GROMACS .gro file of C-alpha atoms in nm:
model
  128
    1MET     CA    1  -4.469   1.679   0.619
    2PHE     CA    2  -4.678   1.448   0.790
    3ASN     CA    3  -4.964   1.503   0.514
    4LYS     CA    4  -4.784   1.470   0.197
    5PHE     CA    5  -4.660   1.141   0.343
    6LEU     CA    6  -5.004   1.058   0.459
    7LEU     CA    7  -5.085   1.127   0.077
    8LYS     CA    8  -4.789   0.891  -0.040
    9ALA     CA    9  -4.954   0.602   0.164
   10LYS     CA   10  -5.310   0.646   0.060
   11GLU     CA   11  -5.211   0.634  -0.291
   12LEU     CA   12  -5.011   0.301  -0.228
   13LEU     CA   13  -5.312   0.147  -0.112
   14TYR     CA   14  -5.500   0.251  -0.387
   15TYR     CA   15  -5.253   0.167  -0.591
   16PHE     CA   16  -5.345  -0.194  -0.423
   17ILE     CA   17  -5.644  -0.190  -0.492
   18TYR     CA   18  -5.701  -0.040  -0.825
   19ASN     CA   19  -5.388  -0.135  -0.972
   20GLU     CA   20  -5.306   0.092  -1.258
   21ASP     CA   21  -5.613   0.298  -1.237
   22TYR     CA   22  -5.562   0.405  -0.881
   23GLN     CA   23  -5.475   0.759  -0.961
   24ARG     CA   24  -5.831   0.833  -1.138
   25GLU     CA   25  -6.003   0.643  -0.867
   26MET     CA   26  -5.870   0.852  -0.619
   27ILE     CA   27  -6.069   1.121  -0.747
   28LEU     CA   28  -6.364   0.947  -0.880
   29GLY     CA   29  -6.394   0.745  -0.600
   30GLN     CA   30  -6.567   0.371  -0.522
   31GLN     CA   31  -6.549   0.154  -0.824
   32ILE     CA   32  -6.456  -0.191  -0.752
   33SER     CA   33  -6.142  -0.303  -0.944
   34TYR     CA   34  -6.177  -0.599  -1.127
   35ASP     CA   35  -5.781  -0.630  -1.156
   36PRO     CA   36  -5.609  -0.548  -0.814
   37ILE     CA   37  -5.338  -0.650  -0.668
   38TYR     CA   38  -5.450  -0.726  -0.302
   39PRO     CA   39  -5.750  -0.894  -0.309
   40TYR     CA   40  -6.100  -0.773  -0.169
   41VAL     CA   41  -6.232  -0.899   0.186
   42VAL     CA   42  -6.611  -0.971   0.110
   43ARG     CA   43  -6.828  -1.138   0.337
   44TYR     CA   44  -7.118  -1.355   0.190
   45THR     CA   45  -7.456  -1.267   0.324
   46VAL     CA   46  -7.704  -1.454   0.064
   47LYS     CA   47  -7.775  -1.751  -0.102
   48SER     CA   48  -8.053  -1.799  -0.379
   49GLU     CA   49  -8.058  -2.063  -0.660
   50ASN     CA   50  -8.153  -1.984  -1.006
   51ARG     CA   51  -8.431  -2.173  -1.237
   52ASP     CA   52  -8.110  -2.339  -1.402
   53GLY     CA   53  -7.951  -2.469  -1.022
   54TYR     CA   54  -7.698  -2.246  -1.042
   55ASN     CA   55  -7.631  -2.139  -0.713
   56ILE     CA   56  -7.616  -1.733  -0.704
   57ASN     CA   57  -7.433  -1.549  -0.394
   58ASN     CA   58  -7.460  -1.196  -0.260
   59PHE     CA   59  -7.159  -1.071  -0.103
   60SER     CA   60  -7.066  -0.738   0.082
   61VAL     CA   61  -6.735  -0.603  -0.076
   62PHE     CA   62  -6.540  -0.369   0.153
   63VAL     CA   63  -6.348  -0.145  -0.077
   64THR     CA   64  -6.208   0.085   0.158
   65ASP     CA   65  -6.204   0.114   0.523
   66ASP     CA   66  -6.411   0.402   0.562
   67ASN     CA   67  -6.689   0.155   0.577
   68ILE     CA   68  -6.734   0.153   0.233
   69THR     CA   69  -6.910  -0.167   0.082
   70SER     CA   70  -7.087  -0.294  -0.251
   71GLU     CA   71  -7.326  -0.596  -0.275
   72ILE     CA   72  -7.218  -0.838  -0.588
   73LYS     CA   73  -7.331  -1.103  -0.686
   74ILE     CA   74  -7.097  -1.422  -0.753
   75LEU     CA   75  -7.193  -1.742  -0.957
   76SER     CA   76  -7.042  -2.031  -0.851
   77GLU     CA   77  -7.060  -2.373  -0.823
   78TRP     CA   78  -6.873  -2.381  -0.494
   79ASP     CA   79  -7.049  -2.397  -0.144
   80TYR     CA   80  -6.989  -2.150   0.094
   81ASP     CA   81  -7.079  -2.025   0.442
   82ILE     CA   82  -7.351  -1.747   0.542
   83ASN     CA   83  -7.174  -1.437   0.734
   84GLU     CA   84  -6.787  -1.593   0.657
   85LYS     CA   85  -6.540  -1.380   0.547
   86TYR     CA   86  -6.320  -1.440   0.205
   87TYR     CA   87  -6.032  -1.254   0.054
   88CYS     CA   88  -6.160  -1.190  -0.311
   89ILE     CA   89  -6.011  -1.149  -0.668
   90PRO     CA   90  -6.229  -1.113  -0.925
   91ASN     CA   91  -6.187  -1.250  -1.265
   92ILE     CA   92  -6.116  -0.995  -1.475
   93GLU     CA   93  -6.265  -1.143  -1.770
   94THR     CA   94  -6.584  -1.293  -1.649
   95SER     CA   95  -6.662  -0.964  -1.436
   96ASN     CA   96  -6.892  -0.623  -1.427
   97LYS     CA   97  -7.032  -0.380  -1.185
   98ARG     CA   98  -7.263  -0.660  -1.047
   99TRP     CA   99  -7.187  -1.000  -1.110
  100TRP     CA  100  -6.856  -1.203  -1.064
  101ILE     CA  101  -6.815  -1.560  -1.226
  102GLU     CA  102  -6.642  -1.768  -1.042
  103PRO     CA  103  -6.376  -1.499  -0.859
  104PHE     CA  104  -6.061  -1.649  -0.671
  105LEU     CA  105  -6.215  -1.727  -0.295
  106ILE     CA  106  -6.060  -1.854  -0.002
  107SER     CA  107  -6.197  -1.848   0.355
  108CYS     CA  108  -6.028  -1.568   0.545
  109LYS     CA  109  -6.064  -1.806   0.888
  110LYS     CA  110  -5.903  -2.114   0.706
  111TYR     CA  111  -5.580  -1.878   0.564
  112ASP     CA  112  -5.557  -1.703   0.853
  113GLU     CA  113  -5.522  -2.011   1.081
  114LEU     CA  114  -5.226  -2.150   0.820
  115ILE     CA  115  -5.026  -1.839   0.833
  116TYR     CA  116  -5.070  -1.831   1.240
  117ASN     CA  117  -4.963  -2.183   1.246
  118ASP     CA  118  -4.726  -2.096   0.986
  119LEU     CA  119  -4.541  -1.858   1.184
  120LYS     CA  120  -4.596  -2.072   1.528
  121LYS     CA  121  -4.384  -2.319   1.405
  122ALA     CA  122  -4.106  -2.141   1.279
  123LYS     CA  123  -4.104  -1.958   1.574
  124LYS     CA  124  -4.079  -2.295   1.806
  125ASP     CA  125  -3.816  -2.415   1.520
  126SER     CA  126  -3.620  -2.072   1.573
  127GLU     CA  127  -3.610  -2.158   1.971
  128GLY     CA  128  -3.512  -2.464   1.981
   0.00000   0.00000   0.00000
């Protein structure tokens, strides 16, 4: 019974990561989805610039809780902080195995602070 529950919970998490391809990816394993339901957590690791002046940003993508990461390059006009974590959803139209062009990225730290402050304010308002 418990093993069946764990399998169903794992299927739900894989659905969040891989969307409609979750059953195939549970078997094949560890391909990064370009249309996840839930954002990846990525860490900015290296910055470089190409000859055209575009920033090439290397990120580590944390695919699962098994400490499995993939390295991807993000081409973007925005600046990011080294070693900072970001919530990230790739742009399905401009992403492949190694390159993501202008994905949706938001700082984990800033987002978490906003959520924490809203919860703190809501609690304060309800108390008094």
